[in-house]
Structures are given as C-alpha cells and as structure tokens.
Short mmCIF file of C-alpha atoms in Angstrom, two decimals:
data_model
loop_
_atom_site.label_atom_id
_atom_site.label_comp_id
_atom_site.label_asym_id
_atom_site.label_seq_id
_atom_site.Cartn_x
_atom_site.Cartn_y
_atom_site.Cartn_z
CA GLU A 284 -24.11 0.55 -40.79
CA ARG A 285 -26.99 -1.42 -39.26
CA SER A 286 -24.63 -3.75 -37.41
CA LYS A 287 -22.64 -0.76 -36.16
CA MET A 288 -25.78 0.85 -34.76
CA LEU A 289 -26.91 -2.32 -33.00
CA MET A 290 -23.45 -2.71 -31.49
CA ARG A 291 -23.41 0.93 -30.36
CA LYS A 292 -26.77 0.60 -28.61
CA SER A 293 -25.91 -2.67 -26.90
CA VAL A 294 -22.55 -1.66 -25.48
CA SER A 295 -22.87 2.10 -24.91
CA ALA A 296 -23.86 1.71 -21.26
CA ALA A 297 -21.03 -0.74 -20.63
CA ILE A 298 -18.55 1.61 -22.28
CA ALA A 299 -19.79 4.50 -20.16
CA ARG A 300 -19.31 2.47 -16.97
CA LYS A 301 -15.87 1.26 -18.03
CA GLN A 302 -14.64 4.72 -19.03
CA ALA A 303 -16.07 6.25 -15.88
CA ARG A 304 -13.89 3.81 -13.92
CA GLN A 305 -10.89 4.83 -16.04
CA ASN A 306 -11.66 8.48 -15.43
CA ARG A 307 -11.58 8.09 -11.67
CA SER A 308 -7.88 7.38 -11.94
CA TYR A 309 -7.53 10.80 -13.57
CA SER A 310 -9.81 12.59 -11.14
CA HIS A 311 -7.30 12.24 -8.30
CA SER A 312 -4.23 13.05 -10.39
CA LYS A 313 -2.34 16.14 -9.25
CA ASP A 314 0.44 16.30 -11.84
CA HIS A 315 -1.34 17.20 -15.10
CA HIS A 316 -0.32 20.50 -16.69
CA HIS A 317 -3.30 22.49 -17.95
CA GLY A 318 -1.44 24.19 -20.77
CA ASP A 319 -0.38 20.93 -22.42
CA HIS A 320 -3.68 19.86 -23.96
CA HIS A 321 -2.61 19.57 -27.56
CA LYS A 322 -2.54 15.80 -27.91
CA ALA A 323 -4.96 13.08 -26.88
CA ALA A 324 -3.09 9.93 -25.90
CA ALA A 325 -4.52 6.72 -27.32
CA HIS A 326 -5.35 5.32 -23.88
CA GLU A 327 -7.25 8.37 -22.70
CA PRO A 328 -11.07 8.36 -22.56
CA GLU A 329 -13.25 10.75 -24.54
CA VAL A 330 -13.60 13.02 -21.52
CA VAL A 331 -10.69 13.34 -19.10
CA PHE A 332 -11.42 14.35 -15.52
CA GLU A 333 -8.81 15.85 -13.19
CA HIS A 334 -8.92 17.19 -9.64
CA HIS A 335 -6.67 20.16 -8.87
CA GLY A 336 -7.01 21.80 -5.49
CA THR A 337 -10.75 22.27 -5.10
CA ALA A 338 -11.37 22.51 -8.86
CA GLY A 339 -12.90 19.73 -10.90
CA VAL A 340 -11.49 19.96 -14.44
CA ALA A 341 -13.23 18.24 -17.37
CA ARG A 342 -11.48 18.05 -20.73
CA LEU A 343 -13.37 17.11 -23.90
CA ASN A 344 -10.99 14.75 -25.63
CA ARG A 345 -11.90 14.02 -29.26
CA PRO A 346 -9.62 16.51 -31.03
CA LYS A 347 -9.78 14.72 -34.40
CA ALA A 348 -13.58 15.21 -34.29
CA LEU A 349 -13.16 18.80 -33.02
CA ASN A 350 -14.31 17.53 -29.60
CA SER A 351 -17.87 17.07 -30.85
CA LEU A 352 -20.14 15.43 -28.30
CA ASN A 353 -21.34 11.87 -28.64
CA LEU A 354 -23.69 10.02 -26.31
CA ASN A 355 -20.83 8.43 -24.38
CA MET A 356 -19.30 11.85 -23.63
CA VAL A 357 -22.67 13.19 -22.49
CA ARG A 358 -22.99 10.24 -20.09
CA LEU A 359 -19.46 10.64 -18.75
CA LEU A 360 -19.96 14.35 -18.10
CA THR A 361 -23.34 13.76 -16.48
CA GLU A 362 -22.02 11.13 -14.08
CA GLN A 363 -18.99 13.20 -13.06
CA TYR A 364 -20.94 16.45 -12.76
CA LYS A 365 -23.40 14.77 -10.42
CA ALA A 366 -20.50 13.67 -8.22
CA TRP A 367 -18.89 17.12 -8.30
CA GLN A 368 -22.14 18.85 -7.48
CA ALA A 369 -22.65 16.56 -4.49
CA ALA A 370 -19.04 16.94 -3.26
CA PRO A 371 -18.33 19.24 -0.28
CA THR A 372 -16.80 22.65 -1.03
CA HIS A 373 -14.17 22.29 1.72
CA GLY A 374 -12.00 19.42 2.95
CA ALA A 375 -9.93 16.61 1.47
CA HIS A 376 -12.15 15.80 -1.54
CA ALA A 377 -13.71 19.23 -1.95
CA VAL A 378 -14.95 20.59 -5.28
CA SER A 379 -15.76 24.29 -5.12
CA HIS A 380 -16.01 24.91 -8.88
CA VAL A 381 -15.81 23.19 -12.26
CA ILE A 382 -13.67 24.09 -15.29
CA LEU A 383 -14.54 22.72 -18.75
CA VAL A 384 -11.94 22.83 -21.56
CA GLY A 385 -11.30 21.19 -24.92
CA THR A 386 -8.28 19.25 -26.17
CA GLY A 387 -6.20 20.88 -28.93
CA ASP A 388 -6.01 24.32 -30.51
CA LYS A 389 -8.81 24.05 -33.07
CA ALA A 390 -11.97 23.58 -31.05
CA PHE A 391 -13.58 23.77 -27.65
CA CYS A 392 -16.48 21.72 -29.02
CA ALA A 393 -17.75 21.96 -32.59
CA GLY A 394 -21.20 20.49 -31.87
CA GLY A 395 -22.99 17.20 -31.43
CA ASP A 396 -22.29 13.98 -33.31
CA ILE A 397 -24.81 14.79 -36.06
CA ARG A 398 -23.60 12.02 -38.38
CA ALA A 399 -24.41 9.39 -35.73
CA ILE A 400 -27.91 10.86 -35.37
CA TYR A 401 -28.32 10.83 -39.14
CA ASP A 402 -27.26 7.17 -39.44
CA ALA A 403 -29.45 6.14 -36.51
CA GLY A 404 -32.39 8.10 -37.93
CA LYS A 405 -32.13 6.23 -41.19
CA GLU A 406 -32.18 2.95 -39.27
CA SER A 407 -35.05 4.15 -37.07
CA ARG A 408 -37.16 5.04 -40.11
CA HIS A 409 -36.55 1.55 -41.49
CA ALA A 410 -37.55 -0.02 -38.15
CA GLN A 411 -40.73 2.04 -37.91
CA THR A 412 -41.68 0.96 -41.42
CA HIS A 413 -41.64 -2.60 -40.12
CA GLY A 414 -43.77 -1.80 -37.09
CA GLN A 415 -41.07 -1.97 -34.42
CA VAL A 416 -41.83 0.21 -31.39
CA THR A 417 -39.17 1.31 -28.90
CA ASP A 418 -39.68 2.64 -25.37
CA ILE A 419 -37.30 4.60 -23.14
CA ALA A 420 -35.82 1.41 -21.64
CA ASN A 421 -34.50 0.52 -25.08
CA GLU A 422 -34.34 4.03 -26.50
CA PRO A 423 -32.84 4.64 -29.95
CA ILE A 424 -30.03 7.16 -30.22
CA THR A 425 -32.33 9.54 -32.13
CA SER A 426 -34.12 10.28 -28.87
CA ALA A 427 -31.62 9.08 -26.23
CA PHE A 428 -28.92 11.49 -27.41
CA PHE A 429 -31.18 14.55 -27.28
CA ARG A 430 -32.82 13.50 -24.01
CA GLU A 431 -29.53 12.97 -22.18
CA GLU A 432 -27.78 15.95 -23.80
CA TYR A 433 -30.60 18.27 -22.74
CA GLN A 434 -30.56 16.84 -19.22
CA LEU A 435 -26.84 17.72 -19.09
CA ASN A 436 -27.54 21.23 -20.46
CA HIS A 437 -30.13 21.72 -17.72
CA MET A 438 -27.75 20.43 -15.05
CA ILE A 439 -25.13 22.98 -16.15
CA GLY A 440 -27.76 25.73 -16.17
CA THR A 441 -28.79 24.92 -12.61
CA PHE A 442 -25.34 23.94 -11.28
CA LYS A 443 -24.95 25.14 -7.69
CA LYS A 444 -21.22 25.84 -8.06
CA PRO A 445 -19.37 28.11 -10.50
CA HIS A 446 -19.12 26.44 -13.92
CA ILE A 447 -16.28 27.93 -16.01
CA SER A 448 -15.96 27.08 -19.70
CA ILE A 449 -12.79 28.05 -21.58
CA ILE A 450 -14.34 28.34 -25.05
CA ASP A 451 -11.07 28.60 -26.99
CA GLY A 452 -11.54 27.60 -30.64
CA ILE A 453 -14.67 26.50 -32.50
CA THR A 454 -17.74 26.60 -30.25
CA MET A 455 -20.94 25.63 -32.02
CA GLY A 456 -24.15 23.71 -31.41
CA GLY A 457 -23.59 21.16 -28.67
CA GLY A 458 -20.47 23.05 -27.57
CA VAL A 459 -22.66 26.07 -26.90
CA GLY A 460 -25.04 23.85 -24.91
CA VAL A 461 -22.35 22.73 -22.45
CA SER A 462 -21.03 26.27 -21.94
CA ILE A 463 -23.58 29.06 -22.40
CA HIS A 464 -25.86 27.97 -19.54
CA GLY A 465 -22.94 27.96 -17.08
CA SER A 466 -21.97 30.94 -14.96
CA VAL A 467 -18.64 31.82 -16.68
CA ARG A 468 -17.61 31.57 -20.36
CA VAL A 469 -14.14 32.75 -21.36
CA ALA A 470 -13.53 33.51 -25.05
CA THR A 471 -10.18 34.16 -26.77
CA GLU A 472 -9.15 35.68 -30.11
CA ASN A 473 -9.22 32.06 -31.35
CA THR A 474 -12.92 31.55 -30.52
CA THR A 475 -15.47 31.07 -33.31
CA PHE A 476 -19.13 30.95 -32.28
CA ALA A 477 -22.15 29.99 -34.36
CA MET A 478 -25.48 28.21 -34.16
CA PRO A 479 -25.58 27.04 -37.81
CA GLU A 480 -28.41 24.50 -37.53
CA THR A 481 -30.80 26.05 -40.08
CA GLY A 482 -28.17 25.20 -42.72
CA ILE A 483 -28.81 21.49 -42.11
CA GLY A 484 -32.58 21.76 -41.84
CA PHE A 485 -32.55 21.80 -38.05
CA PHE A 486 -32.94 24.48 -35.35
CA PRO A 487 -30.68 25.94 -32.61
CA ASP A 488 -31.31 23.44 -29.84
CA VAL A 489 -29.36 22.64 -26.61
CA GLY A 490 -31.32 25.40 -24.89
CA GLY A 491 -30.90 27.87 -27.77
CA SER A 492 -34.53 28.89 -27.37
CA HIS A 493 -33.64 30.14 -23.88
CA ALA A 494 -30.14 31.54 -24.45
CA LEU A 495 -30.48 33.26 -27.83
CA PRO A 496 -33.42 35.58 -27.01
CA ARG A 497 -31.38 36.86 -24.05
CA LEU A 498 -28.36 37.99 -26.13
CA HIS A 499 -28.47 41.80 -26.50
CA ASN A 500 -30.85 41.76 -29.52
CA PHE A 501 -28.53 39.42 -31.46
CA GLY A 502 -30.25 36.07 -30.79
CA THR A 503 -32.68 35.96 -33.69
CA PHE A 504 -29.89 37.04 -36.04
CA PHE A 505 -27.64 34.18 -34.85
CA GLY A 506 -30.42 31.60 -34.81
CA LEU A 507 -31.84 32.25 -38.28
CA THR A 508 -28.67 32.94 -40.26
CA GLY A 509 -26.06 30.77 -38.50
CA TYR A 510 -23.66 33.72 -38.83
CA ARG A 511 -20.20 33.11 -37.39
CA ILE A 512 -18.55 35.59 -35.06
CA GLN A 513 -15.03 35.52 -33.67
CA GLY A 514 -12.84 36.75 -30.87
CA PHE A 515 -14.02 39.78 -28.90
CA ASP A 516 -17.42 39.68 -30.62
CA VAL A 517 -18.18 36.49 -28.69
CA LYS A 518 -18.09 38.57 -25.52
CA GLU A 519 -19.73 41.58 -27.16
CA SER A 520 -22.70 39.35 -28.06
CA GLY A 521 -23.16 38.04 -24.52
CA VAL A 522 -22.22 34.46 -25.48
CA ALA A 523 -19.02 34.85 -23.42
CA THR A 524 -18.80 36.60 -20.08
CA HIS A 525 -15.04 37.30 -20.36
CA TYR A 526 -12.40 37.81 -23.06
CA VAL A 527 -8.77 36.78 -22.47
CA LEU A 528 -5.92 36.40 -24.97
CA LYS A 529 -5.09 32.79 -25.80
CA GLU A 530 -1.50 33.19 -24.60
CA PHE A 531 -2.79 33.81 -21.06
CA ILE A 532 -5.12 30.78 -20.97
CA PRO A 533 -2.64 28.26 -19.44
CA GLU A 534 -1.81 30.65 -16.60
CA LEU A 535 -5.46 31.67 -16.21
CA THR A 536 -6.51 28.03 -15.92
CA GLN A 537 -3.77 27.31 -13.40
CA GLN A 538 -4.82 30.30 -11.29
CA LEU A 539 -8.46 29.23 -11.46
CA THR A 540 -7.58 25.81 -10.07
CA LYS A 541 -6.05 27.52 -7.04
CA ALA A 542 -9.17 29.59 -6.33
CA THR A 543 -11.43 28.35 -3.57
CA ALA A 544 -14.17 30.99 -3.37
CA THR A 545 -16.35 32.70 -5.96
CA LYS A 546 -14.74 36.06 -5.19
CA ASP A 547 -11.30 34.54 -5.91
CA ILE A 548 -12.54 33.27 -9.28
CA HIS A 549 -13.83 36.71 -10.26
CA HIS A 550 -10.59 38.33 -9.09
CA VAL A 551 -8.54 35.96 -11.30
CA LEU A 552 -10.81 36.58 -14.30
CA SER A 553 -10.66 40.36 -13.86
CA HIS A 554 -6.87 40.26 -13.56
CA PHE A 555 -6.44 38.42 -16.88
CA GLU A 556 -8.99 40.63 -18.64
CA GLU A 557 -6.95 43.64 -17.55
CA LEU A 558 -3.75 42.03 -18.89
CA THR A 559 -5.56 41.40 -22.17
CA LYS A 560 -6.71 45.02 -22.46
CA LYS A 561 -3.18 46.30 -21.86
CA LYS A 562 -1.63 44.00 -24.43
CA SER A 563 -4.40 44.18 -27.03
CA PRO A 564 -6.34 47.47 -26.95
CA GLY A 565 -9.87 46.99 -28.24
CA LYS A 566 -10.65 47.78 -31.86
CA SER A 567 -14.07 48.20 -33.41
CA SER A 568 -15.56 44.73 -33.88
CA PHE A 569 -18.07 43.35 -36.38
CA LEU A 570 -20.94 43.50 -33.90
CA GLN A 571 -20.05 47.00 -32.75
CA GLN A 572 -20.04 48.17 -36.36
CA ASN A 573 -23.27 46.41 -37.31
CA ALA A 574 -25.30 46.32 -34.07
CA ASP A 575 -27.73 49.00 -35.26
CA LEU A 576 -28.47 47.21 -38.54
CA ILE A 577 -28.91 43.84 -36.82
CA THR A 578 -31.21 45.37 -34.21
CA ARG A 579 -33.29 47.20 -36.83
CA CYS A 580 -33.73 44.13 -39.02
CA PHE A 581 -33.97 41.25 -36.52
CA ALA A 582 -35.02 42.49 -33.09
CA ASN A 583 -38.74 42.92 -32.33
CA GLN A 584 -39.91 41.75 -35.77
CA HIS A 585 -43.17 39.80 -35.88
CA SER A 586 -42.28 37.33 -38.62
CA VAL A 587 -39.51 36.14 -40.93
CA ALA A 588 -41.26 38.04 -43.72
CA ASP A 589 -40.88 41.24 -41.68
CA ILE A 590 -37.15 40.55 -41.27
CA LEU A 591 -36.74 40.12 -45.04
CA LYS A 592 -38.65 43.38 -45.67
CA ALA A 593 -36.40 45.19 -43.19
CA LEU A 594 -33.25 43.79 -44.83
CA ALA A 595 -34.53 44.88 -48.26
CA LYS A 596 -34.69 48.49 -47.05
CA GLU A 597 -30.99 48.48 -46.14
CA SER A 598 -28.27 49.36 -48.65
CA SER A 599 -25.30 47.68 -46.95
CA PRO A 600 -23.54 44.57 -48.36
CA LEU A 601 -24.19 42.80 -45.03
CA ALA A 602 -27.96 43.21 -45.36
CA HIS A 603 -27.79 41.79 -48.89
CA GLU A 604 -25.64 38.86 -47.68
CA LEU A 605 -28.05 38.05 -44.85
CA ALA A 606 -31.07 38.18 -47.16
CA GLU A 607 -29.26 35.81 -49.55
CA THR A 608 -28.55 33.43 -46.66
CA LEU A 609 -32.16 33.40 -45.50
CA THR A 610 -33.69 32.96 -48.95
CA LYS A 611 -31.13 30.74 -50.71
CA LYS A 612 -28.83 28.90 -48.30
CA VAL A 613 -30.81 27.62 -45.32
CA SER A 614 -33.91 25.48 -44.98
CA PRO A 615 -37.11 27.57 -45.33
CA LEU A 616 -38.90 25.31 -42.85
CA ALA A 617 -36.00 25.48 -40.36
CA VAL A 618 -36.00 29.29 -40.53
CA ARG A 619 -39.74 29.44 -39.78
CA LEU A 620 -39.37 26.87 -37.00
CA THR A 621 -36.45 28.72 -35.44
CA PHE A 622 -38.27 32.05 -35.45
CA GLU A 623 -41.28 30.50 -33.69
CA GLN A 624 -39.01 28.64 -31.25
CA LEU A 625 -37.21 31.83 -30.23
CA GLN A 626 -40.46 33.78 -29.88
CA ARG A 627 -41.79 31.13 -27.48
CA GLY A 628 -38.48 30.81 -25.64
CA ARG A 629 -38.48 34.48 -24.58
CA LYS A 630 -41.13 33.72 -21.97
CA MET A 631 -40.02 30.23 -20.89
CA SER A 632 -37.61 28.80 -18.34
CA LEU A 633 -34.57 26.81 -19.43
CA ALA A 634 -36.32 23.57 -18.46
CA GLU A 635 -39.43 24.48 -20.46
CA CYS A 636 -37.29 25.42 -23.47
CA LEU A 637 -35.39 22.13 -23.42
CA GLU A 638 -38.63 20.15 -23.07
CA MET A 639 -40.04 22.05 -26.07
CA GLU A 640 -36.87 21.45 -28.08
CA PHE A 641 -37.02 17.71 -27.36
CA ARG A 642 -40.47 17.62 -28.96
CA MET A 643 -39.08 19.51 -31.94
CA THR A 644 -36.21 17.02 -32.36
CA GLN A 645 -38.55 14.06 -32.42
CA HIS A 646 -40.72 15.65 -35.09
CA SER A 647 -37.52 16.53 -37.02
CA MET A 648 -36.48 12.88 -36.96
CA LYS A 649 -39.61 12.13 -39.02
CA ASP A 650 -39.18 15.05 -41.40
CA HIS A 651 -37.32 15.52 -44.67
CA ASP A 652 -35.17 18.62 -44.20
CA PHE A 653 -32.88 17.44 -41.38
CA PHE A 654 -31.85 14.29 -43.24
CA GLU A 655 -31.49 16.16 -46.53
CA GLY A 656 -29.42 18.92 -44.91
CA VAL A 657 -27.02 16.48 -43.25
CA ARG A 658 -26.77 14.46 -46.47
CA ALA A 659 -25.84 17.54 -48.50
CA LEU A 660 -23.39 19.02 -46.00
CA LEU A 661 -21.82 16.02 -44.22
CA VAL A 662 -22.54 12.80 -46.14
CA ASP A 663 -22.45 13.38 -49.90
CA LYS A 664 -20.99 16.88 -49.37
CA ASP A 665 -22.49 18.23 -52.60
CA LYS A 666 -23.76 21.28 -50.64
CA LYS A 667 -26.91 21.27 -52.76
CA PRO A 668 -29.77 20.35 -50.41
CA LYS A 669 -33.22 19.92 -51.95
CA TRP A 670 -35.42 21.36 -49.23
CA LYS A 671 -39.07 20.43 -48.80
CA HIS A 672 -40.13 24.01 -49.60
CA ALA A 673 -38.92 26.27 -52.39
CA SER A 674 -39.32 29.41 -50.30
CA ILE A 675 -40.09 30.72 -46.81
CA GLU A 676 -43.51 31.88 -48.07
CA ALA A 677 -44.37 28.29 -49.05
CA VAL A 678 -44.15 27.07 -45.43
CA GLN A 679 -47.61 26.83 -43.87
CA ASP A 680 -48.30 27.89 -40.28
CA SER A 681 -49.85 24.47 -39.64
CA GLU A 682 -46.58 22.76 -40.62
CA VAL A 683 -44.66 24.86 -38.11
CA ALA A 684 -47.22 24.23 -35.35
CA LYS A 685 -46.86 20.45 -35.83
CA PHE A 686 -43.28 20.54 -34.53
CA PHE A 687 -44.44 21.84 -31.13
CA GLN A 688 -47.01 19.11 -30.54
CA HIS A 689 -46.53 16.59 -27.74
CA VAL A 690 -44.65 13.35 -28.42
CA PRO A 691 -44.53 9.93 -26.67
CA ASN A 692 -42.02 9.62 -23.81
CA GLU A 693 -41.52 13.35 -23.40
CA LEU A 694 -38.48 14.88 -21.73
CA LYS A 695 -39.39 15.97 -18.20
CA LEU A 696 -36.95 18.17 -16.29
CA PRO A 697 -37.15 19.24 -12.64
#
C-alpha cells in the first residue's frame, strides 16, 4: 500500500495533464449521443468532456466505482470548468452553460474516494510518527483531496453560467458537492440522496454546512441521521430544483444542449416537468407525510440532546427509528460535530463554510472515529465500529471545539 501511495502522489499531476490532453479530443466531438451513457470504454478517461452546440457536457466516468470522485477527476473537472467559464457565450467556441452527468444507470456520483483517503491517512500517521513534515508543494492526499475538491465546489457555487446537474441515480457526499451548489439540479425517480458521513465518523462536508441549513427545515435531519430519500422527495427537500422521469432524460439532455440562453434552459426544464406530471401524477411522498415530525424534532433545536428529547415525545415508528440511528448507529462525536457545523454554517458564506470544513477534515485525519468508521464499513466490513465515545452525552464541548481550530496551510477561497 505504501508503494502505491508514493506512486499515486508522484504521477497524479502527470496523469491529470495527460488525461486533460485526451479529453480535448472529446471536447470538440459533435457525434456523441447523450442517452447512450451505459458503458465506459476502456480508453476513455475518468471524466469525459464533450462540446455540443454551446453546451459543455462533463460526464463522470467511473461506473464500476459508482462514479465516485478521486483527486484526478477533481483536477480534470477544475481545469475544464476554468476553460468553460472563460469561454465566450457566443461564436465558434462558445460555452453558454454546463451540463454534468454520470455514466451508467446506478449512480450520478456516490461520493468521494474515501478508501484512498483512509489508506493515505494511515500512511500519513506513520510519516508523522517519524517526524516527516509536508507542505502544500508536496501535499499528501489527506489534505490535497479536500483542498482541491472544496475549490471545485466553490467554483461550481460561483459559476457565472448555468450549471445543470442530472442527478440520476445515487447522489451522496462528493456527488452532492459537485451538484447542489450549481444553479440547476434535475432528479428522477431513480435518484437516491443522502449525506451519510456520520455513519463513518465524519461530517457532511463539500459545502454541506452551507447547503443543508438552507433546505426547508430538513438539513439537520439529513446531516445527523444520514437518512436516504428517493425520487420526488429529492425535489421536495430542495436538494433538486426539478423532477423529470428517467425515460425523458435523454431527450431532456439533448434539448438542453440546443439551448443558448438561460430562458431557453428554463423553458426546456419546465416542458419536461409538465410531461412528467402528466405521465406520473404526484403521490404523497415520505417528506410530505413526515415534514411536520421532522420540523418539530430537528428544526430550531439548540442541541442534539434537545433533538433526542423531542423524538422521545413522538409515538411514530419513524421517530423511534431516528432515535435508534442517533444513539446506536452513528458516531457520537460526528453527530455533535455535525450539529455544531450546521449551526455555524447558517450564518456563513459558501467560501467560509468550505474553509471551516477544511479545518475539520484536517483534525479528523488525526482522530480515531473517521478511521474506525471507514474500517468497519468499507475495509473489514464488520459494520461494528468501536467509536471513541459510548454515547452522545460523553462527548465534551471542548472536544467539539477543537475541530474548528485553525490548522497549518489553511484553505483560502476568494
């Protein structure tokens, strides 16, 4: 594993440059069919870029890994997005808007490459034990990944052109980070959304501290419990801006590539939402049925203890299930951290939230629960993590505060 990590660090920049050159051959291709994204050819890079009309189309292309983001993909997207943002909106090489999709039917993007972070973190801990110090010029993946991923999240959040994500399939963690900050997010009946980080001893990052508190009273619920929602609920929650049946997605995408102005984009989206309503009349969804309970128990509470007290007063099976999740399934420290993170994020800009989250990641890389959570869920797969604390009550305020302290080589966003 050590040799693999050293190799990854030494060649990652070269790979990014090489694949960016490969991608340019795709970026001028006019004959790709948007609906045929079910297979990733062996010669294709991890992100495929196409140019259709005045639309820049980016396709996440690791279907076997559910399109989860690695550092190379973050770098490819960042380089191409910079070029698309700088491109004129009219003329021969115009880019008026960007469309982001995933390869295959299963996932838009299931998250970040957590296993790579775990492996690198183990190596980093070993290196620190032996007194090795690393600066940004030779940055380990445990900080480089988060730094560059958050820079990409911020770029999407401040993109000066419409950014349209077709979040068909699993959309979690890092997949939320490359979509939710953009101007348009289209969900389908195939979409599954969650921010399940507390289950691995982590917290909802990628700008979660900014996005979640702004979701119709549902953000704290999503962030603490990692609860999964599907289909129309993804729009009902505010995670998606539009809901379109999966069968219409190829035609929707094709129509979006022909649009040249923002009003055209909104006209196309409205048209396909109307088709969806006619074909699939809305039925009462999970969030519609449980919005009052979620609001009562999670919104405007002053502590995790208050949330648990509120859940205890409810008689519904859902309230019991959520209390079980918070007290028995997720990391007590991660739950406390996440609550504090979301409280702070309510009053902060996206840039400030991402800078705060970067500090939190670097403290997490030195802590027990993240590595234990990943071990239990993804490495040994025994699903029996031994968290640092036996209960939420055992977590001290001073331990939570430590995660928000400044770190060397901080992330600084414009």
